[in-house]
Coordinates of N, CA, C and O in Angstrom, one line a residue:
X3 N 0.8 -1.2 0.0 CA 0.0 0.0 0.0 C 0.9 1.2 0.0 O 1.8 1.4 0.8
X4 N 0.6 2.0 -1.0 CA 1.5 3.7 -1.2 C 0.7 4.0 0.2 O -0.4 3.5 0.6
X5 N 1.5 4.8 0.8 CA 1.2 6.0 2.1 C 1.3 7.5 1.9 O 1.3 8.4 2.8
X6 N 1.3 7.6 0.6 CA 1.8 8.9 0.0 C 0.2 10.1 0.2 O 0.2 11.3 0.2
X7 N -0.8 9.3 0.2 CA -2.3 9.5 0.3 C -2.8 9.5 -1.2 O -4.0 9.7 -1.3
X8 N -2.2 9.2 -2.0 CA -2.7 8.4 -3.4 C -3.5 7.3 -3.5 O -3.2 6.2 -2.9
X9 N -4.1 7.4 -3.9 CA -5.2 6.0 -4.6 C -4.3 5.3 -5.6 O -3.8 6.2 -6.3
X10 N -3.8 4.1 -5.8 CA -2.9 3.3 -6.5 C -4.0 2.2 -7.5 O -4.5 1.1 -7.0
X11 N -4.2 2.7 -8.8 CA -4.8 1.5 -9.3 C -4.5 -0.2 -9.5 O -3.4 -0.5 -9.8
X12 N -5.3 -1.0 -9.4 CA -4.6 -2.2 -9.4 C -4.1 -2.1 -10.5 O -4.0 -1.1 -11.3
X13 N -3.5 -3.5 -10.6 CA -2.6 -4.0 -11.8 C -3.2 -3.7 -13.5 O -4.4 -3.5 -13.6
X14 N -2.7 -3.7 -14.4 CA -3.7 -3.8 -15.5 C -5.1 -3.2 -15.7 O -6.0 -3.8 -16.3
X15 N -5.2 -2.2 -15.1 CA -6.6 -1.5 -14.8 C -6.3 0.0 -16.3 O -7.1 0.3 -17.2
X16 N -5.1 0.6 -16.0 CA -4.8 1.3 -16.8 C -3.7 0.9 -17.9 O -2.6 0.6 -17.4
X17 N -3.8 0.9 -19.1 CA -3.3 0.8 -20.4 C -1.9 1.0 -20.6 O -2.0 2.1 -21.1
X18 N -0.6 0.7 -20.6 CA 0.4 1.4 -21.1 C 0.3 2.5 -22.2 O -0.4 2.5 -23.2
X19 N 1.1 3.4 -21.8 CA 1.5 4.3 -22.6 C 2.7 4.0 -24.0 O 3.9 4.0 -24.0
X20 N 2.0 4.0 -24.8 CA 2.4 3.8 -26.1 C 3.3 5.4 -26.2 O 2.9 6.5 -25.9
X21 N 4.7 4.9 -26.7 CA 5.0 6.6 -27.3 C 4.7 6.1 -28.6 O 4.6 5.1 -29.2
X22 N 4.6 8.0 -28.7 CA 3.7 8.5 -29.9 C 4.7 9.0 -31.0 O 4.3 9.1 -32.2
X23 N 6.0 9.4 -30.5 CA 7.0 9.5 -31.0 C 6.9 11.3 -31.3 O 7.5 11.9 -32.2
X24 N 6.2 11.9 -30.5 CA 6.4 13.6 -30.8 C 7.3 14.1 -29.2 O 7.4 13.5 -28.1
X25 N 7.7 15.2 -29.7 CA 8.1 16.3 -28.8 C 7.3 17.0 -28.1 O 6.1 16.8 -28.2
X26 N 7.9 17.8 -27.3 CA 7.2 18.8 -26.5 C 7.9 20.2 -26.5 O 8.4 20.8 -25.6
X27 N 8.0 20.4 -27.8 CA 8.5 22.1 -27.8 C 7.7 23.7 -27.7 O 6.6 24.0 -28.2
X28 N 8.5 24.7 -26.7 CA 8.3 25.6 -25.8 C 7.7 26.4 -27.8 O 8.3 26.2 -28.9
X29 N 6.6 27.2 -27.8 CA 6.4 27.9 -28.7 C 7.0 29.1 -28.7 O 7.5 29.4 -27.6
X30 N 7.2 29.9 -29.7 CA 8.0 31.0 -30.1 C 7.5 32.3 -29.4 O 6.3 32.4 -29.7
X31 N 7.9 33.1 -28.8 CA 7.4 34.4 -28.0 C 7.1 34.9 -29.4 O 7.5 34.7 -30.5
X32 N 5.5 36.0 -28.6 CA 5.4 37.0 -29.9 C 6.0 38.2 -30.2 O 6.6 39.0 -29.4
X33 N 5.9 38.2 -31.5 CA 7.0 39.4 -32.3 C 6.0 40.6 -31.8 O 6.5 41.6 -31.1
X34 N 5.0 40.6 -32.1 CA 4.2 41.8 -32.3 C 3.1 42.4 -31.0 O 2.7 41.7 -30.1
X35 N 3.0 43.6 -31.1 CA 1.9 43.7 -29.8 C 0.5 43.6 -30.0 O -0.1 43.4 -31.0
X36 N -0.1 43.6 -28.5 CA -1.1 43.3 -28.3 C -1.5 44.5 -28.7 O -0.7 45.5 -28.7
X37 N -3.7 44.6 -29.7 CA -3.9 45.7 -29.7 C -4.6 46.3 -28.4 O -5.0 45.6 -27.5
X38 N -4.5 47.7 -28.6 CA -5.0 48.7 -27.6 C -6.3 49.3 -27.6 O -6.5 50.0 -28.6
X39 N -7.2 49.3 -26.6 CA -8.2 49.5 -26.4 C -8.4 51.4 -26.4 O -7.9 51.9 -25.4
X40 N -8.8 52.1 -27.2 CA -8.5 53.6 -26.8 C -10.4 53.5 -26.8 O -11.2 52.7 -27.3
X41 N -10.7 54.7 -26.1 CA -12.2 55.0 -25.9 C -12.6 56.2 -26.8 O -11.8 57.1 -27.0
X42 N -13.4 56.2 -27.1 CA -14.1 57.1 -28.0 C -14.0 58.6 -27.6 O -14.5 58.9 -26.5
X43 N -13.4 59.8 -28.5 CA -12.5 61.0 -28.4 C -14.2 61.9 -28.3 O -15.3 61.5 -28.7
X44 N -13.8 63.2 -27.7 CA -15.1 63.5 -27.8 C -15.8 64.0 -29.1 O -17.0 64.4 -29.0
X45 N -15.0 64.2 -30.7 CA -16.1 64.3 -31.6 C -17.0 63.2 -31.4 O -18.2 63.4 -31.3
X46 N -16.4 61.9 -31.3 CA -17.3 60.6 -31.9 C -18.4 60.8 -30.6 O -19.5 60.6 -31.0
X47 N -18.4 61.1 -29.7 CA -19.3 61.1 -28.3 C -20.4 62.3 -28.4 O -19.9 63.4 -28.3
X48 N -21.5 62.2 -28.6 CA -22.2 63.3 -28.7 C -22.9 63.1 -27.1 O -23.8 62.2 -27.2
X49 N -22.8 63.5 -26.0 CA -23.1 63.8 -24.7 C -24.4 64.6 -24.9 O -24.4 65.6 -25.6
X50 N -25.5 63.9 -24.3 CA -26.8 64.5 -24.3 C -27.1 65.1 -25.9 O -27.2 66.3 -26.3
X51 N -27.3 64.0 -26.5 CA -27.4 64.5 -28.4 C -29.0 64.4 -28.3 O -29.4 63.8 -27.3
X52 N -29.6 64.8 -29.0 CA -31.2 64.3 -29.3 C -31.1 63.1 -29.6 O -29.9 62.7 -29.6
X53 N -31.8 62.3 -29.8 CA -31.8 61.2 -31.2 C -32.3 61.5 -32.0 O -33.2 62.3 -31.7
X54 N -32.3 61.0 -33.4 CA -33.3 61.6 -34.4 C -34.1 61.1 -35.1 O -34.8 61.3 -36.1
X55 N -33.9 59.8 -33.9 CA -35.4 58.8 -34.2 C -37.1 60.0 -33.3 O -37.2 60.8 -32.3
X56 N -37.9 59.6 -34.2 CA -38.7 60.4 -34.0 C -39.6 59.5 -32.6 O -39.6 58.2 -32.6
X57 N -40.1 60.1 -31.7 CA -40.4 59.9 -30.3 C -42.4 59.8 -30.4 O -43.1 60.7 -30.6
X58 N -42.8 58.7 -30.2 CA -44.1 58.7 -30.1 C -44.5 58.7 -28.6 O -43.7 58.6 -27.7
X59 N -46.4 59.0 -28.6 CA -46.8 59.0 -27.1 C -48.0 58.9 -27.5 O -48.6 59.7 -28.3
X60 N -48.9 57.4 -26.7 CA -50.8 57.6 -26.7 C -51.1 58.8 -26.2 O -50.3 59.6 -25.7
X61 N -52.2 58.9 -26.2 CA -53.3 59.9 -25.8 C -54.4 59.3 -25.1 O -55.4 59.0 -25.8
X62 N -54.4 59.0 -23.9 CA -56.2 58.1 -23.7 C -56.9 59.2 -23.4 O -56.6 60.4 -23.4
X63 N -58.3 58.5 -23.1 CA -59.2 59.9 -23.4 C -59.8 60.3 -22.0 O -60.9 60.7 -21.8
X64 N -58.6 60.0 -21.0 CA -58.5 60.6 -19.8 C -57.7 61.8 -20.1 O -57.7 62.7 -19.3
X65 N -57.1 61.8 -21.1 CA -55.9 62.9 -21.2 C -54.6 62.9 -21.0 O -53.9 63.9 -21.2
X66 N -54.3 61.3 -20.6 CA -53.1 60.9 -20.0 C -52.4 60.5 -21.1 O -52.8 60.0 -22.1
X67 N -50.8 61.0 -20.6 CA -49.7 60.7 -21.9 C -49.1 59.6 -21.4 O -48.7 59.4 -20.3
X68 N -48.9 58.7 -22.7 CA -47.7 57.2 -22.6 C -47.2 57.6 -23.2 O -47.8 57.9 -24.2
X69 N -45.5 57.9 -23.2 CA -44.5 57.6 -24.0 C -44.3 56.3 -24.3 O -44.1 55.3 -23.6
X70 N -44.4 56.4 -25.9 CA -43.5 54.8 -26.3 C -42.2 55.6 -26.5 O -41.9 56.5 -27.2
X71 N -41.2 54.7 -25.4 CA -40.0 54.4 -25.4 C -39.4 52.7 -26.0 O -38.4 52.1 -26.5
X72 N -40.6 52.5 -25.5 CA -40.2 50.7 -26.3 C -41.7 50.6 -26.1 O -42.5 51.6 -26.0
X73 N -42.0 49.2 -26.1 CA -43.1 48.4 -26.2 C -44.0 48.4 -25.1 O -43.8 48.1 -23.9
X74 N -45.4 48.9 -25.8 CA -46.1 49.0 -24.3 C -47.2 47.7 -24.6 O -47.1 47.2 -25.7
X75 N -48.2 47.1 -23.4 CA -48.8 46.5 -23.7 C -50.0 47.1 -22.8 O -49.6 47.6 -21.7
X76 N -51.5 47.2 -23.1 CA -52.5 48.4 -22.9 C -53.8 46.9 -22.5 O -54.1 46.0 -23.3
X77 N -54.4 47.2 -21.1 CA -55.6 46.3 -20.9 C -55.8 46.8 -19.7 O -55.0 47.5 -19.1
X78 N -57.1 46.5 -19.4 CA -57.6 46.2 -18.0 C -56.6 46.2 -17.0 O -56.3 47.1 -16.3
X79 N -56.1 44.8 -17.2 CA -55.0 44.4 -16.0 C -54.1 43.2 -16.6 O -54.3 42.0 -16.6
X80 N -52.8 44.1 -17.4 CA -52.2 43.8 -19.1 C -51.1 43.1 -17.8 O -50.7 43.6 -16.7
X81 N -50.7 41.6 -18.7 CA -49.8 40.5 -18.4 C -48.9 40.5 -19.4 O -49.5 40.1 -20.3
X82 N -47.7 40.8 -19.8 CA -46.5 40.6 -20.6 C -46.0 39.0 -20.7 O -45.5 38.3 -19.8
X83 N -46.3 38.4 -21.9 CA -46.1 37.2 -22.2 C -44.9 37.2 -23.4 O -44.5 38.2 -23.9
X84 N -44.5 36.1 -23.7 CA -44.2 36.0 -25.3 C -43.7 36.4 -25.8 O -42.7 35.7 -25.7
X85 N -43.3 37.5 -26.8 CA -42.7 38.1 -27.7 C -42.5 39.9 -26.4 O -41.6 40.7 -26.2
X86 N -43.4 39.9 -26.0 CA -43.5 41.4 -25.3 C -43.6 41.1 -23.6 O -44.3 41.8 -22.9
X87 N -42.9 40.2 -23.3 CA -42.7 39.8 -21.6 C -41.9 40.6 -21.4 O -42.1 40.7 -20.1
X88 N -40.9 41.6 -21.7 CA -40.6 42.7 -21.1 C -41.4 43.9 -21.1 O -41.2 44.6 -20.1
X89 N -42.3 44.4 -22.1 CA -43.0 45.3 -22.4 C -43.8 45.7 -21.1 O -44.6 45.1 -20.3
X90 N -43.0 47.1 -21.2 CA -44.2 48.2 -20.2 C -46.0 48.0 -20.1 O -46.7 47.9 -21.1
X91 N -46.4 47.9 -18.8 CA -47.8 47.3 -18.9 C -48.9 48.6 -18.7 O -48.8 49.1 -17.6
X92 N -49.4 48.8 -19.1 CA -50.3 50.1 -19.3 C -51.8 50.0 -18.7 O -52.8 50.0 -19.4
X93 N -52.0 49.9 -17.4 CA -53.4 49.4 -16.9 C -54.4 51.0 -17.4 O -53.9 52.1 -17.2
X94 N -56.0 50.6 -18.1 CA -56.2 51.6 -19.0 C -58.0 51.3 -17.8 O -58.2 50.2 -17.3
X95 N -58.8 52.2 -17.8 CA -60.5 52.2 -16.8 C -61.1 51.9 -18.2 O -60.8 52.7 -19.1
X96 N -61.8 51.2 -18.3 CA -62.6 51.1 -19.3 C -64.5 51.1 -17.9 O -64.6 50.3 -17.0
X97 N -65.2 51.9 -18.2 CA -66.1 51.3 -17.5 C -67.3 50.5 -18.3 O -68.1 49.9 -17.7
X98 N -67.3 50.6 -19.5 CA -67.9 49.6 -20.7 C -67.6 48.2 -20.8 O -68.3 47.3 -21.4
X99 N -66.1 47.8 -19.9 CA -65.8 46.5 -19.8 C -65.6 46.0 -21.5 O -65.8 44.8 -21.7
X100 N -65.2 46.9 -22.4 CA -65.1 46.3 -23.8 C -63.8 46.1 -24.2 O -63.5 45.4 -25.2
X101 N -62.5 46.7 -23.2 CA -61.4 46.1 -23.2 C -60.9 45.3 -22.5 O -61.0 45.3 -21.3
X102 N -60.2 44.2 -23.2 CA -59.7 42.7 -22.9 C -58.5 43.2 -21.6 O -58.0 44.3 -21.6
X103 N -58.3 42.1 -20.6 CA -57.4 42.5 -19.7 C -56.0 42.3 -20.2 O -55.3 42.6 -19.3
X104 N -55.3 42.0 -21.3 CA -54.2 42.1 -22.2 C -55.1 42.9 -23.7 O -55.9 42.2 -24.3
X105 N -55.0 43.7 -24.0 CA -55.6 44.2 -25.5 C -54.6 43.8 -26.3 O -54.5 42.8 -26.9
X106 N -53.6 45.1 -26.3 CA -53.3 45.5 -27.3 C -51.7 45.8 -27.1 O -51.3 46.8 -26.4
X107 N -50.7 45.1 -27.8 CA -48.8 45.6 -27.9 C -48.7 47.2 -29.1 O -48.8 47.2 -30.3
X108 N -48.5 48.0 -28.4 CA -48.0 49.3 -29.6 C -46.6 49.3 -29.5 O -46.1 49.1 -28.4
X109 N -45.6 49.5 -30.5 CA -44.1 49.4 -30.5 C -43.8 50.7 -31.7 O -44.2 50.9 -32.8
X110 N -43.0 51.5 -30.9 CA -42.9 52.4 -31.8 C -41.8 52.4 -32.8 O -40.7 51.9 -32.5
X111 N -42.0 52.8 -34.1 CA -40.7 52.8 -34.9 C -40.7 53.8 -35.8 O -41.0 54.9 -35.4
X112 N -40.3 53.8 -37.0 CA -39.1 55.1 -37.1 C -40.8 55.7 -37.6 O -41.3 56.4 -36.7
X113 N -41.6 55.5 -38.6 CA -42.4 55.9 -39.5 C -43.5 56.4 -38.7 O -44.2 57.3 -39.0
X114 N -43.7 55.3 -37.4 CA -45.4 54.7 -37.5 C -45.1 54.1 -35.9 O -44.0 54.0 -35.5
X115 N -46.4 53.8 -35.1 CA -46.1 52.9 -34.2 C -46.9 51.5 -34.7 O -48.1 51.6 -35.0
X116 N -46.3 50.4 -34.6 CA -47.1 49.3 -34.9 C -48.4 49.0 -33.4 O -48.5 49.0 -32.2
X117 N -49.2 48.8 -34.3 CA -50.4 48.0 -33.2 C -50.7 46.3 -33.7 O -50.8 45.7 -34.8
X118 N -50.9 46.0 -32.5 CA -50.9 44.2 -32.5 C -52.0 43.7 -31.1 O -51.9 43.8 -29.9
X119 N -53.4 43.1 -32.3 CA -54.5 42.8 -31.4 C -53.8 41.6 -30.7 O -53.2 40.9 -31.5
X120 N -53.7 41.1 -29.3 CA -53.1 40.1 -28.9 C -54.0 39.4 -28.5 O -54.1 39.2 -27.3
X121 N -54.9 38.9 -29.5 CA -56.3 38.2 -29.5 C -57.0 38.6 -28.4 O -57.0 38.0 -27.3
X122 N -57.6 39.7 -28.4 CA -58.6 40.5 -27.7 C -59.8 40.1 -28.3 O -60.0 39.6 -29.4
X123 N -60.8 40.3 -26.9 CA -62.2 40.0 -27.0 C -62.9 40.4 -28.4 O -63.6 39.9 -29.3
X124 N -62.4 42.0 -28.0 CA -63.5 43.3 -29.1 C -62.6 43.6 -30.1 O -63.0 44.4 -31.0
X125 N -61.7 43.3 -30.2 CA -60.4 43.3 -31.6 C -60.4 44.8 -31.0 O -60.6 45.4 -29.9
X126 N -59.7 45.2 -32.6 CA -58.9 46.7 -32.4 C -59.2 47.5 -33.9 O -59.2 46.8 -34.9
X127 N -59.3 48.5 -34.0 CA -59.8 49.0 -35.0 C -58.8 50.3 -35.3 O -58.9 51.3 -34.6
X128 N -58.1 50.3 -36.2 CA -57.2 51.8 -36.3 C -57.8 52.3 -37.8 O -58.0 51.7 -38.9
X129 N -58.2 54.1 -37.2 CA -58.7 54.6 -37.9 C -57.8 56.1 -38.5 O -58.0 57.2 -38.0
X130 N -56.9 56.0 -39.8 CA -55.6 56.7 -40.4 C -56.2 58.3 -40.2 O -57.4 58.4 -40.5
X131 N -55.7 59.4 -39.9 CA -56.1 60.5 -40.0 C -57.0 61.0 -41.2 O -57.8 61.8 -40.9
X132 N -56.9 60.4 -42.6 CA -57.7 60.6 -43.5 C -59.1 60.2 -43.0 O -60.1 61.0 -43.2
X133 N -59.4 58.8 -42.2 CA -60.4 58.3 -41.6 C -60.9 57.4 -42.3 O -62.1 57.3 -42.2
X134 N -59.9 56.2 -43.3 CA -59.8 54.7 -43.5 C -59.4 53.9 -42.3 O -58.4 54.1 -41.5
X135 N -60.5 52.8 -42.3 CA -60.2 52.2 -41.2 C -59.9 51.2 -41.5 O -60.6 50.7 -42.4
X136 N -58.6 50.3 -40.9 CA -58.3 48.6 -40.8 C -58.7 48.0 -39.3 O -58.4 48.5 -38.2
X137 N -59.2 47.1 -39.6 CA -59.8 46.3 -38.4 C -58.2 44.8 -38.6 O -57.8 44.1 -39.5
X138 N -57.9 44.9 -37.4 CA -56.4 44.2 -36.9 C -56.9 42.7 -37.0 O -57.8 42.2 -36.3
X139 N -56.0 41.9 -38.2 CA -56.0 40.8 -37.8 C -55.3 39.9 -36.2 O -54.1 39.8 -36.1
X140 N -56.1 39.5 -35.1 CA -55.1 39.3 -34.2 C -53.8 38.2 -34.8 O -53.7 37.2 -35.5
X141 N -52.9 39.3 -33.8 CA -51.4 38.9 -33.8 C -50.4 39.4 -35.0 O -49.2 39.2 -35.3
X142 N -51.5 40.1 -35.6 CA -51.0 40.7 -37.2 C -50.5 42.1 -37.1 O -51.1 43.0 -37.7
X143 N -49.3 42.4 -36.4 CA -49.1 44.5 -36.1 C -49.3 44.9 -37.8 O -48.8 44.4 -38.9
X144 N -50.0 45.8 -37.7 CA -50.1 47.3 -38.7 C -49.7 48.7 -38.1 O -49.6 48.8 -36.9
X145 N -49.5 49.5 -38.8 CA -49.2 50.6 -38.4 C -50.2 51.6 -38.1 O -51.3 51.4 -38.5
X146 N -49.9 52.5 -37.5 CA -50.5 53.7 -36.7 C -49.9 55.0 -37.8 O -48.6 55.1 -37.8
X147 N -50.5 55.7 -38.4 CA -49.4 57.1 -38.3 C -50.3 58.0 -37.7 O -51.4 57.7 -37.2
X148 N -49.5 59.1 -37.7 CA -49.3 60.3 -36.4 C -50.9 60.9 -36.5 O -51.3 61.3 -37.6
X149 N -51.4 60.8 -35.7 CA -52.9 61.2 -35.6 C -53.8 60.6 -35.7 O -54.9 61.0 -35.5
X150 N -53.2 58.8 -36.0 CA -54.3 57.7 -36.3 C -55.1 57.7 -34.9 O -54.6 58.2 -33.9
X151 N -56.4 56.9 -34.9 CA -57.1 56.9 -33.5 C -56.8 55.2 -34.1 O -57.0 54.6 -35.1
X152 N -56.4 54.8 -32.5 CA -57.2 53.1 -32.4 C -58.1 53.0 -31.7 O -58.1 53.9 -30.9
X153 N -59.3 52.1 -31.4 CA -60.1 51.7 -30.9 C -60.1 50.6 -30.9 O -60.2 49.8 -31.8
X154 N -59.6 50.1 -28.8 CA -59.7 49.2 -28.5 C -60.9 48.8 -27.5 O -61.0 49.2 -26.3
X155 N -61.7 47.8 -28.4 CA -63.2 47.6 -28.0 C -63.5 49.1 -28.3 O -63.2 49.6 -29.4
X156 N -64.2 50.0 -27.1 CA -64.7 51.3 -26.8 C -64.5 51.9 -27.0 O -65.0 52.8 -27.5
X157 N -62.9 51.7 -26.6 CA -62.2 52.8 -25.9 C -60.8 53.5 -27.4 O -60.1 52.9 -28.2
X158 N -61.0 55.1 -27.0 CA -60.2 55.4 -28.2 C -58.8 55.9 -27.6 O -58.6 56.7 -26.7
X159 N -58.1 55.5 -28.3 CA -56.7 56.1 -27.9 C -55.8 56.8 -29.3 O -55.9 56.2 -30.4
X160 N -55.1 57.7 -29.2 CA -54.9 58.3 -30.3 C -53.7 58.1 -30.2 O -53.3 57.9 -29.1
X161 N -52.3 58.2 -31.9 CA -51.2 58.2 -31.5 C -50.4 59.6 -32.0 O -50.6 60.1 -33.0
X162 N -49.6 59.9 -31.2 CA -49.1 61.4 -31.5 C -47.5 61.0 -31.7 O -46.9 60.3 -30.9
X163 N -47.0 61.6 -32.7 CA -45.3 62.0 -32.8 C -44.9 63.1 -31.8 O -45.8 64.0 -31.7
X164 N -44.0 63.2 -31.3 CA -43.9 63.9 -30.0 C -42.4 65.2 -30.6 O -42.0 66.1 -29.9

């Protein structure tokens, strides 16, 4: 028995070592340097710039402003699932009870804000400033432009470029 505090396998348990007939040589130091991290000078940094993505915000017909900054989701009492489980939840009074407690995902983007019935009761209805209306296939986003009204179930919510 080794006393060394090693485990000693028995006999023939592990395989001889075949040589393989290679070396073991030290690799060659590098010639060249490492590159260098430098940080962005202050032309490239615009500190407190606008953006010149254009900035949307609903309108409910309480009077109350949502900024879309990202993805909002607008109901009764709105659960973020799925594709919009991070999405800002927008609890909205309906006292007609015609809005679904998840309605409706608005996501703003450069043109337009997209709207997406997320299989609501009373669907969703967006009506273009001209005053053509598309009734939302659910799960299908269309766009909003600046002045469009949606109507979700009852309730109207308008969308504004800010």
């Amino acid at each position: 028995m080794d006393s060394s505090g090693f485990i000693v396998p028995p006999p023939n348990l592990i395989p001889p070592r075949e040589d393989t007939g290679t070396e073991t040589r030290r690799a060659p130091a590098r010639s060249g340097k490492l590159p260098v991290f430098r940080p962005p000078t202050a032309p490239d940094v615009m500190v407190g710039a606008q953006s010149r993505e254009p900035r949307w915000r609903l309108v409910l017909p309480t009077g109350r402003f949502i900024p879309l900054d990202g993805t909002v989701l607008v109901g009764r009492n709105p659960v973020g699932f799925g594709p919009w489980g991070e999405a800002e939840l927008i609890t909205v009074d309906d006292p007609a009870s015609s809005v679904s407690k998840t309605h409706a995902a608005f996501e703003p983007s450069s043109g337009s804000v997209r709207v997406t019935d997320v299989h609501s009761t009373n669907g969703i209805v967006v009506v273009a400033p001209g005053g053509a209306e598309t009734e939302l296939v659910p799960g299908i986003p269309a766009d909003a432009a600046n002045g469009a009204v949606v109507r979700l179930g009852r309730l109207v919510v308008r969308v504004e470029r800010v």
